[in-house]
mmCIF file with all atom_site columns, C-alpha atoms in Angstrom:
data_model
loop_
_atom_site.group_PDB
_atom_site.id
_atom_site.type_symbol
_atom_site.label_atom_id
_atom_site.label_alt_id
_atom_site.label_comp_id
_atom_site.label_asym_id
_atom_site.label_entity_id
_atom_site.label_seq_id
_atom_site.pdbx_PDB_ins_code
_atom_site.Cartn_x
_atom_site.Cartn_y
_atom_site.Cartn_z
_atom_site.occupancy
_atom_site.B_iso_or_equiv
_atom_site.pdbx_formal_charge
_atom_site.auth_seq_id
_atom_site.auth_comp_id
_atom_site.auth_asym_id
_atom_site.auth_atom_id
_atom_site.pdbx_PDB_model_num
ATOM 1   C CA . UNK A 1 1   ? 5.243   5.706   11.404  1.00 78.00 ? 1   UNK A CA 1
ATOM 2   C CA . UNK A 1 2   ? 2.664   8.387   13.141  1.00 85.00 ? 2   UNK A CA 1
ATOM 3   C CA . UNK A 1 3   ? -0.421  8.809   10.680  1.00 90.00 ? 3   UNK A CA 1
ATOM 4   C CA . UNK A 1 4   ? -1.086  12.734  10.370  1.00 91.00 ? 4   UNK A CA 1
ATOM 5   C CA . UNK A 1 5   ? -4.972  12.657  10.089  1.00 90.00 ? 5   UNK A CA 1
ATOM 6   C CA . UNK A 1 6   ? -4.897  16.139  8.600   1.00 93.00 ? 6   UNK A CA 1
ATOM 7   C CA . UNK A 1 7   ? -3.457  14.407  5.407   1.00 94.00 ? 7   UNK A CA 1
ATOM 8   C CA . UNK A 1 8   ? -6.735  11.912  4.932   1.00 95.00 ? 8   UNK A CA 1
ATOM 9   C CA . UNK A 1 9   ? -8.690  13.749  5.667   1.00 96.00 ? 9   UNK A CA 1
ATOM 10  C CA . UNK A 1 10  ? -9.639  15.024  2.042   1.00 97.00 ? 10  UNK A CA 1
ATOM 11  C CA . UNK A 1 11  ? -9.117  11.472  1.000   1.00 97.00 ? 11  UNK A CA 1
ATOM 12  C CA . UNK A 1 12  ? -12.028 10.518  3.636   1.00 98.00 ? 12  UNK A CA 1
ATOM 13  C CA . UNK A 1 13  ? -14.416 13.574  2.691   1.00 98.00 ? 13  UNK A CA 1
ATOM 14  C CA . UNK A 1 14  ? -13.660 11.899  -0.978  1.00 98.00 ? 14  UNK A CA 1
ATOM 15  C CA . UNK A 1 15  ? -15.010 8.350   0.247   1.00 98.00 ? 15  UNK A CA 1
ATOM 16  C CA . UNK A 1 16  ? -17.882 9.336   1.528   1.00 98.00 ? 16  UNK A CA 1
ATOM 17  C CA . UNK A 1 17  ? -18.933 11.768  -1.130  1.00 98.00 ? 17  UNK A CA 1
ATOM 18  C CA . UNK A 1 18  ? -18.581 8.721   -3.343  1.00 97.00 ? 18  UNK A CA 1
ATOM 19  C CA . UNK A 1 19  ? -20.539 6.455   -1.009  1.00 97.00 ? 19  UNK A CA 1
ATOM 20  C CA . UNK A 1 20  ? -23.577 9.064   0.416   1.00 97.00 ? 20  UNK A CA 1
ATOM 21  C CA . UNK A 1 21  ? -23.409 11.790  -2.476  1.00 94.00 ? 21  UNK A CA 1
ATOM 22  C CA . UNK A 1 22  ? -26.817 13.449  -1.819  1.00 92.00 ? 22  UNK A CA 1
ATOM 23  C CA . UNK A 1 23  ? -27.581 11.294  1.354   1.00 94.00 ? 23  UNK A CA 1
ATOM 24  C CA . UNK A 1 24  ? -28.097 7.785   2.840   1.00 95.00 ? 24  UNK A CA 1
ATOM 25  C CA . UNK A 1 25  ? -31.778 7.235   1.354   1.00 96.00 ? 25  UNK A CA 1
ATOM 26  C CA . UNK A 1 26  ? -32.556 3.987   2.569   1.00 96.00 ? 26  UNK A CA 1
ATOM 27  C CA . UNK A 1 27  ? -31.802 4.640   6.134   1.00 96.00 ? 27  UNK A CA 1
ATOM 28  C CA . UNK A 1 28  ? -33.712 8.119   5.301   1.00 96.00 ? 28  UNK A CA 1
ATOM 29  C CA . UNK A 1 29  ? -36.636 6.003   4.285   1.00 97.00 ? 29  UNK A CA 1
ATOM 30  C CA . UNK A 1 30  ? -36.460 3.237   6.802   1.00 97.00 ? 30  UNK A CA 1
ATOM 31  C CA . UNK A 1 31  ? -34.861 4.770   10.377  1.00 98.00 ? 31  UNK A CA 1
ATOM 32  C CA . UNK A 1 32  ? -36.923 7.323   12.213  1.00 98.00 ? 32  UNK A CA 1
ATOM 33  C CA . UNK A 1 33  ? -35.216 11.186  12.354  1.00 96.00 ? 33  UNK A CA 1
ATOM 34  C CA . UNK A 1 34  ? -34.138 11.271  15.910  1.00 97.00 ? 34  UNK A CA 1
ATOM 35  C CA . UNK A 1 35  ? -33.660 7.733   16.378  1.00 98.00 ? 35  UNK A CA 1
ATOM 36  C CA . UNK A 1 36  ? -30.429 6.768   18.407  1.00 98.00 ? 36  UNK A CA 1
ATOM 37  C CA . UNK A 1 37  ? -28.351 3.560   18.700  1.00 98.00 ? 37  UNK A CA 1
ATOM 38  C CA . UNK A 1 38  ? -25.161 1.491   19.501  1.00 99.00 ? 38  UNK A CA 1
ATOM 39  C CA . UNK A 1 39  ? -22.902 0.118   16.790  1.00 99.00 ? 39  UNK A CA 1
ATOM 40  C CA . UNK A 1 40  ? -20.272 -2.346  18.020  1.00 99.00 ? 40  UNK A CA 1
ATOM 41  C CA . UNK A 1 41  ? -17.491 -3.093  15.408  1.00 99.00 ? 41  UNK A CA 1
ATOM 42  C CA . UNK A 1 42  ? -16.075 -6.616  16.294  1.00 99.00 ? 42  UNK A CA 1
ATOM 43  C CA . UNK A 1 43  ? -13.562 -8.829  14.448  1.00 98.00 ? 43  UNK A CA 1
ATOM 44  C CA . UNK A 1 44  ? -14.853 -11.293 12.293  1.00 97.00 ? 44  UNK A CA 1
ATOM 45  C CA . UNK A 1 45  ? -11.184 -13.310 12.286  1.00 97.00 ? 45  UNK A CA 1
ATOM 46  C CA . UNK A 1 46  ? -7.492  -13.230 13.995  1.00 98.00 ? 46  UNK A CA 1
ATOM 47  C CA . UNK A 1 47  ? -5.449  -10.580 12.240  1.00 98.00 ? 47  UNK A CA 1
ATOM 48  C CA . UNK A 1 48  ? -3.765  -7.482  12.942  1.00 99.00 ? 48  UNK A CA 1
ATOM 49  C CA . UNK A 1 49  ? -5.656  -4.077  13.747  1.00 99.00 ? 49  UNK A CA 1
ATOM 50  C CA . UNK A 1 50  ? -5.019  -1.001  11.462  1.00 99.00 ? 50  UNK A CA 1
ATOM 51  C CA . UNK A 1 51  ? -6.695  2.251   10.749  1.00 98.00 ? 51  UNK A CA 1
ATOM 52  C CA . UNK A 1 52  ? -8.907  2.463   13.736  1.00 98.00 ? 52  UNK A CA 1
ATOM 53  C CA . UNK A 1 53  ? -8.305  6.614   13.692  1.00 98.00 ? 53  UNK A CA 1
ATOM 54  C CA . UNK A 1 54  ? -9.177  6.693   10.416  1.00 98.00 ? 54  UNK A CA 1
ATOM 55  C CA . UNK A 1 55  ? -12.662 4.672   11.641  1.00 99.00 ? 55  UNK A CA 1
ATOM 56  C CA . UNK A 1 56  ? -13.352 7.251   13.937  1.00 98.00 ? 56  UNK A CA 1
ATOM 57  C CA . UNK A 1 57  ? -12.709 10.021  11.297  1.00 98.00 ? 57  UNK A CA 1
ATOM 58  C CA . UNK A 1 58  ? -15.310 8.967   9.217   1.00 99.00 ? 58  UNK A CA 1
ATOM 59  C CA . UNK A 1 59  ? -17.837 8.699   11.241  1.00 99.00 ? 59  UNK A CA 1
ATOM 60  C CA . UNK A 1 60  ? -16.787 11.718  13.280  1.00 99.00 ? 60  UNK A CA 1
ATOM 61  C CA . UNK A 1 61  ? -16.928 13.698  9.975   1.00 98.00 ? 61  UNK A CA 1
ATOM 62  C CA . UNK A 1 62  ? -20.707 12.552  9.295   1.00 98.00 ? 62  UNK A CA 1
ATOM 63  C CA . UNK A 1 63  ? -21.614 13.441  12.651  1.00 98.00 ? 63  UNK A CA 1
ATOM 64  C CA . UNK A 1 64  ? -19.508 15.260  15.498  1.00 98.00 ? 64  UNK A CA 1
ATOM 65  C CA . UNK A 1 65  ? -22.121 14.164  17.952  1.00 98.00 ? 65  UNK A CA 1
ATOM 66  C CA . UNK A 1 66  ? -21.190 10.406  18.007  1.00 99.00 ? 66  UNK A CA 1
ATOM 67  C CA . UNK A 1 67  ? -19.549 9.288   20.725  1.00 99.00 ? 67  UNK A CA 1
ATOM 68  C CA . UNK A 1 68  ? -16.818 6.883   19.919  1.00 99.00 ? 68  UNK A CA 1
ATOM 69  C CA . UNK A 1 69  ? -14.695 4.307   21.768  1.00 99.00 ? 69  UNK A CA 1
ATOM 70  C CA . UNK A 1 70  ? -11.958 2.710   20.456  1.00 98.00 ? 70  UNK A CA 1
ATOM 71  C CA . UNK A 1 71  ? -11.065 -0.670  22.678  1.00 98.00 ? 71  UNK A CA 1
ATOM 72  C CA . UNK A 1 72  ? -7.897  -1.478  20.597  1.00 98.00 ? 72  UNK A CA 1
ATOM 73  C CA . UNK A 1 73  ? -4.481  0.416   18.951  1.00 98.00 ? 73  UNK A CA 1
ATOM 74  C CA . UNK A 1 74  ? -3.595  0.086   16.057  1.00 98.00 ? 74  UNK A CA 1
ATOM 75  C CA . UNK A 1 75  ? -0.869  -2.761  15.936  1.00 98.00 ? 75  UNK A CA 1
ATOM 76  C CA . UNK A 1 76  ? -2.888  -4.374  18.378  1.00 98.00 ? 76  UNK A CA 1
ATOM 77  C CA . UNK A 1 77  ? -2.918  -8.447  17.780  1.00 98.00 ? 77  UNK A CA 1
ATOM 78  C CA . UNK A 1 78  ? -6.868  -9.474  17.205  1.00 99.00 ? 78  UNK A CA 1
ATOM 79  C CA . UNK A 1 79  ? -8.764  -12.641 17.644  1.00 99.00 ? 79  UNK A CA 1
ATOM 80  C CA . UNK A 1 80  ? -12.393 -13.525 16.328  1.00 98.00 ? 80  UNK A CA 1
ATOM 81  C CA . UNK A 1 81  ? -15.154 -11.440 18.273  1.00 98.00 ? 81  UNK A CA 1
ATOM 82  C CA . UNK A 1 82  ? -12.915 -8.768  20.053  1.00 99.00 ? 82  UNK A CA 1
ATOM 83  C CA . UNK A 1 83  ? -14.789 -5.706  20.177  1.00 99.00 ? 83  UNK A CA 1
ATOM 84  C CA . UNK A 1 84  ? -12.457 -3.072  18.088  1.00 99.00 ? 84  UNK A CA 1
ATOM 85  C CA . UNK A 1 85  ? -14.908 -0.345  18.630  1.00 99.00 ? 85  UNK A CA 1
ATOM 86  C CA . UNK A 1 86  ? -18.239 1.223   19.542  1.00 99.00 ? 86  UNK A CA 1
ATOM 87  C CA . UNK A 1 87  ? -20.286 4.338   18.002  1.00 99.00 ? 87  UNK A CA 1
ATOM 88  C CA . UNK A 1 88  ? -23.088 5.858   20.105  1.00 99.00 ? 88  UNK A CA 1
ATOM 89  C CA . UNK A 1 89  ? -25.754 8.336   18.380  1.00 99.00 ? 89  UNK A CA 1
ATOM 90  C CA . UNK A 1 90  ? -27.413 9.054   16.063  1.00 99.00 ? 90  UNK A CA 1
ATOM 91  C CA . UNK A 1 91  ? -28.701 5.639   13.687  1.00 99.00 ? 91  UNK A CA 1
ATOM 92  C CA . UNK A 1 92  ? -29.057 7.424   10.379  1.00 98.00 ? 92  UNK A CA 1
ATOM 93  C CA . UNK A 1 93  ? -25.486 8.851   11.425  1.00 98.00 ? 93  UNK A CA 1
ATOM 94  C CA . UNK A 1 94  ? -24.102 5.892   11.871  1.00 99.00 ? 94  UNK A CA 1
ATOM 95  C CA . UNK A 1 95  ? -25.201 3.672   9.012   1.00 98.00 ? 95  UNK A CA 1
ATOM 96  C CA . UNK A 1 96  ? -24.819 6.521   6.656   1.00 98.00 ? 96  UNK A CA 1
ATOM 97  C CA . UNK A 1 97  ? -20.678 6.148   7.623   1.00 98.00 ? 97  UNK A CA 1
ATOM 98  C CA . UNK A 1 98  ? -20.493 2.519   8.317   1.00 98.00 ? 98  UNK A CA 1
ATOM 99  C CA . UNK A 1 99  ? -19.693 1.275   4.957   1.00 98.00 ? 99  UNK A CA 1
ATOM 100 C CA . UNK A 1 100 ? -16.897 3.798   4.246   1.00 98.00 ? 100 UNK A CA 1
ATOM 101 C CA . UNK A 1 101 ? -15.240 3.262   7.893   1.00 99.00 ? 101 UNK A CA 1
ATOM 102 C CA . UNK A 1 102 ? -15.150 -0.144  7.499   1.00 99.00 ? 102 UNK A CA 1
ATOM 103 C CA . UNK A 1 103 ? -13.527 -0.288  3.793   1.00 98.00 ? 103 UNK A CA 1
ATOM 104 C CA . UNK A 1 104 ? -10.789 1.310   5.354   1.00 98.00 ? 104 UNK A CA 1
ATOM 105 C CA . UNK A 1 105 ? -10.863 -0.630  8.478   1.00 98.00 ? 105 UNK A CA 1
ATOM 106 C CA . UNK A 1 106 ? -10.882 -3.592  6.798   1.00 98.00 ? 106 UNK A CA 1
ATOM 107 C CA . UNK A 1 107 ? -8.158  -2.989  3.833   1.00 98.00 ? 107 UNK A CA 1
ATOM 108 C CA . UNK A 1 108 ? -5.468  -1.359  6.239   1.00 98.00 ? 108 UNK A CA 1
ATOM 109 C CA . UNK A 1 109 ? -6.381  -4.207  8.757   1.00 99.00 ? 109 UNK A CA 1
ATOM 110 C CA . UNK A 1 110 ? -5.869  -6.771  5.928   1.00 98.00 ? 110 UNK A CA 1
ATOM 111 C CA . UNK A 1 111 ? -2.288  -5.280  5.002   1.00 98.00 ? 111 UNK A CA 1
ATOM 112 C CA . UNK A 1 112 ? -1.198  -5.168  8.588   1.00 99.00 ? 112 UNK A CA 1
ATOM 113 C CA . UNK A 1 113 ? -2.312  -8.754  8.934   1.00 99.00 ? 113 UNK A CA 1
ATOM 114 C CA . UNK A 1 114 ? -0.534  -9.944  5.710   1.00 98.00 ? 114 UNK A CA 1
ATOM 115 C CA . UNK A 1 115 ? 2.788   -7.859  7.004   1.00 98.00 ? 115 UNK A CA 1
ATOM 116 C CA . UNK A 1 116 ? 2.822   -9.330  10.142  1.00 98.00 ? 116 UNK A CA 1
ATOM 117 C CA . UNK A 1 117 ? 2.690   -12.904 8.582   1.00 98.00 ? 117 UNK A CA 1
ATOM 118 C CA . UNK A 1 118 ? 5.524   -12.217 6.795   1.00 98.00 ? 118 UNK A CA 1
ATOM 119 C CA . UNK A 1 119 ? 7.672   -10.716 9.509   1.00 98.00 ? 119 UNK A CA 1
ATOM 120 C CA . UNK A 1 120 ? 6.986   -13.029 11.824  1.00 97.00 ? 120 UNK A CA 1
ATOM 121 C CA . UNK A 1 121 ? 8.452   -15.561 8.721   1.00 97.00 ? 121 UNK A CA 1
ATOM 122 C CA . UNK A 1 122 ? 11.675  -13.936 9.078   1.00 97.00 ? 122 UNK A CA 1
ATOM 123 C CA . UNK A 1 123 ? 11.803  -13.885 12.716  1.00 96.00 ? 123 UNK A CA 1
ATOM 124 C CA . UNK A 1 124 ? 15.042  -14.635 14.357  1.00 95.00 ? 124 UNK A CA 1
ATOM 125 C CA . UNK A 1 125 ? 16.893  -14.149 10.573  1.00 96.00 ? 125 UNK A CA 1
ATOM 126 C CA . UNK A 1 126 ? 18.726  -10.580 9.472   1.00 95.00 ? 126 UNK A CA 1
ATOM 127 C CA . UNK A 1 127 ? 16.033  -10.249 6.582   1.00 95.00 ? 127 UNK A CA 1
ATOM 128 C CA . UNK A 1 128 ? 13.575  -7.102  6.889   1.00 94.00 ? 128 UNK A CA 1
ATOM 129 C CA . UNK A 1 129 ? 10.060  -6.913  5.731   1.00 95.00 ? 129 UNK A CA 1
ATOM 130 C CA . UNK A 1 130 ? 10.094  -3.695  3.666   1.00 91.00 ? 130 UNK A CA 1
ATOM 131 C CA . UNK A 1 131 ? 7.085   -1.833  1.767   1.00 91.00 ? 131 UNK A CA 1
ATOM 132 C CA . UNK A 1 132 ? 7.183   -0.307  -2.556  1.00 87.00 ? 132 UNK A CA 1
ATOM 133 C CA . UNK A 1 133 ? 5.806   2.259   -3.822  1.00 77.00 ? 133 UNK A CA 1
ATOM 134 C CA . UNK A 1 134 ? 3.569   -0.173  -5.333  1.00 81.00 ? 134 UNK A CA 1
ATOM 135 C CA . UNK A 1 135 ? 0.153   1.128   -3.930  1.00 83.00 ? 135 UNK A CA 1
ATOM 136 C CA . UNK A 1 136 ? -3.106  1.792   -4.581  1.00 85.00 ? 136 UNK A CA 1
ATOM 137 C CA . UNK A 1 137 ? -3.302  5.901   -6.238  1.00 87.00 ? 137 UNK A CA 1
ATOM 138 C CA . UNK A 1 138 ? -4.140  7.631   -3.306  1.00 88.00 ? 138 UNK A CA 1
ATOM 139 C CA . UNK A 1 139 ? -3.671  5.344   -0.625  1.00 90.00 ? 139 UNK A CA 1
ATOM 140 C CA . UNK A 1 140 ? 0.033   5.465   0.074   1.00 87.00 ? 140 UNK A CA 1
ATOM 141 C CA . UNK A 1 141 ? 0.330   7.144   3.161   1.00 92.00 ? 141 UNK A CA 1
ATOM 142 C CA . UNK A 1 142 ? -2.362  4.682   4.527   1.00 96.00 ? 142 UNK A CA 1
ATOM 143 C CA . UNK A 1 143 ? -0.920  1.917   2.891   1.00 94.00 ? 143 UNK A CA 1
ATOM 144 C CA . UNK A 1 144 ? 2.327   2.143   4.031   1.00 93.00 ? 144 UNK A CA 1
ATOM 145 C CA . UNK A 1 145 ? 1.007   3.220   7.545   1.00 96.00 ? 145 UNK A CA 1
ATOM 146 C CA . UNK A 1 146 ? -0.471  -0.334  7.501   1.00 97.00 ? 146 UNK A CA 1
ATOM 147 C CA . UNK A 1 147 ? 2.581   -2.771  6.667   1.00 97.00 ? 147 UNK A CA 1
ATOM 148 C CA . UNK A 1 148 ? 4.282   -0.079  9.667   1.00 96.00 ? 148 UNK A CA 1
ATOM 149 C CA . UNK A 1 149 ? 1.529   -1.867  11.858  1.00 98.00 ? 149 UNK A CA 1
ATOM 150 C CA . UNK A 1 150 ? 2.170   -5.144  10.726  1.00 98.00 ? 150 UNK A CA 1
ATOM 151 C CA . UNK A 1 151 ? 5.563   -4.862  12.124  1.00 96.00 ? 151 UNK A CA 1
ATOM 152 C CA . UNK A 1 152 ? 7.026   -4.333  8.584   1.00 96.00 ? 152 UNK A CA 1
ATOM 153 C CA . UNK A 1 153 ? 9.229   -0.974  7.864   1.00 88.00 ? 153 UNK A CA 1
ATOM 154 C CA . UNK A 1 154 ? 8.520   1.825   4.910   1.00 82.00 ? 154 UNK A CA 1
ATOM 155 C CA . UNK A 1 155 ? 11.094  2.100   1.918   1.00 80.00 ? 155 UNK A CA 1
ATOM 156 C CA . UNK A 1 156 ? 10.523  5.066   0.390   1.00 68.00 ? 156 UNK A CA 1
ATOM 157 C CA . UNK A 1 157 ? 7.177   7.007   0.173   1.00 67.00 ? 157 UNK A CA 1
ATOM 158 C CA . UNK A 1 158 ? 8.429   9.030   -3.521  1.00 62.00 ? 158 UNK A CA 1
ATOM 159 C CA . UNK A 1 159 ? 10.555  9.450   -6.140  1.00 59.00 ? 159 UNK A CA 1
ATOM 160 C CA . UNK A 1 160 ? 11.590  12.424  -4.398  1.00 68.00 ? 160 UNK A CA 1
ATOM 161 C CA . UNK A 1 161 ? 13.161  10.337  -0.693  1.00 66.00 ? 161 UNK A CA 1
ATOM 162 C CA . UNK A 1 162 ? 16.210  8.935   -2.097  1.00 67.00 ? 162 UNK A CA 1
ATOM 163 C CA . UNK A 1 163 ? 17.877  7.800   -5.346  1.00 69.00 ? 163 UNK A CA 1
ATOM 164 C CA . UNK A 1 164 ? 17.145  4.198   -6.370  1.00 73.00 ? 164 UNK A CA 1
ATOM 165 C CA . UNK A 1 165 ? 18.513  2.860   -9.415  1.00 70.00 ? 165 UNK A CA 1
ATOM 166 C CA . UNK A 1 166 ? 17.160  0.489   -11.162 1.00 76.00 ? 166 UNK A CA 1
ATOM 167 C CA . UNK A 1 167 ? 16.709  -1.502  -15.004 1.00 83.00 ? 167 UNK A CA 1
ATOM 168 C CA . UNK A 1 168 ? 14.446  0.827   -16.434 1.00 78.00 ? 168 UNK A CA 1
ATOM 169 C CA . UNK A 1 169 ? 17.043  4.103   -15.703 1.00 76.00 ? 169 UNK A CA 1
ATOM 170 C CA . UNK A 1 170 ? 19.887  1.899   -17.016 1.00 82.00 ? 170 UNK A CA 1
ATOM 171 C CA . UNK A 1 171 ? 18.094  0.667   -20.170 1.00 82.00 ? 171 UNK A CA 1
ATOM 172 C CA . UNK A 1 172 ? 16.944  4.264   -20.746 1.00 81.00 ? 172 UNK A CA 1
#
C-alpha cells in the first residue's frame, strides 16, 4: 500500500495546530532566534518502522529549511538505538515539530510492530493477517498503511469497497 502524502497532509496541518496553536512558547522563551542544531531520532526498542514520511512532513511543514535524513524505510526491521532519522536547522524549528512527528512515528511504528508479530505467528500456515475498519476517526489511511508495513494486508478501507454482510444487516 503506497501512502499518498497529499491525503495527510490536512490531517498533519490539524496536529500541529492542535499542538503549537499560536507558537512553541517555551522554546520561544528558552532557545535563542537563530540558533541551529541536530536532532537524531533513534529507537528506543526492537519493532517495526512506520510513518517515517509522515516524520519528515511535519517537520518539513514547520520549516522547509530543515534538512532531513531518513536512515531507514518504512517496513524496515529495528533494533534498540538504530538511528531512524536526523533533522538539521533551525532549534526552535525543530522542537516546535518534534512532539507531533513523533506521535505519529511512534503509533504507526507501534501498529506495524504489533502486525508483524502476528504474521510472523502464522508463518508457514494458509491464515492471513488482515486489517477492519476498526480505526481511530481520521487515521485510517495511516492506520491501515501501518499493519501494510507490518507485513499484514488491508480489508477494506469503506463501506463503499465491497459488500460485506454481516449480523447487524441480517437482524435489521
Amino acid at each position: 500500500m503506497a501512502l499518498d502524502l497529499e491525503q495527510i497532509k490536512p490531517l498533519i496541518a490539524a496536529a500541529l495546530a492542535e499542538d503549537i496553536g499560536g507558537g512553541d512558547i517555551t522554546s520561544n522563551a528558552t532557545v535563542p532566534e537563530g540558533a541551529c542544531g541536530l536532532a537524531v531520532i533513534m529507537a528506543k526498542q526492537e519493532g517495526v518502522l512506520a510513518g517515517i514520511d509522515v516524520c519528515r512532513q511535519v517537520f518539513l511543514a514547520v520549516d522547509a529549511g530543515l534538512a532531513i535524513e531518513a536512515r531507514e524505510q518504512d517496513g524496515a526491521a529495528l533494533d534498540l538505538g538504530d538511528v531512524v532519522m536526523t533533522i538539521q536547522g533551525g532549534t526552535r524549528s525543530i522542537l516546535a515539530a518534534e512532539r507531533t512527528a513523533l506521535n505519529f512515528l511512534q503509533r504507526l511504528s507501534g501498529i506495524a510492530t504489533a502486525t508483524a508479530v502476528y504474521v510472523n505467528e502464522v508463518k508457514g500456515l494458509r491464515a492471513k493477517i488482515l486489517d477492519t475498519r476498526k480505526t481511530t476517526p481520521g487515521l485510517r489511511l495511516l492506520e491501515k498503511y501501518a499493519v501494510a508495513c507490518g507485513g499484514g494486508q488491508n480489508h477494506r478501507m469503506g463501506l463503499h469497497d465491497m459488500v460485506l454482510v454481516k449480523d447487524n444487516h441480517i437482524e435489521a
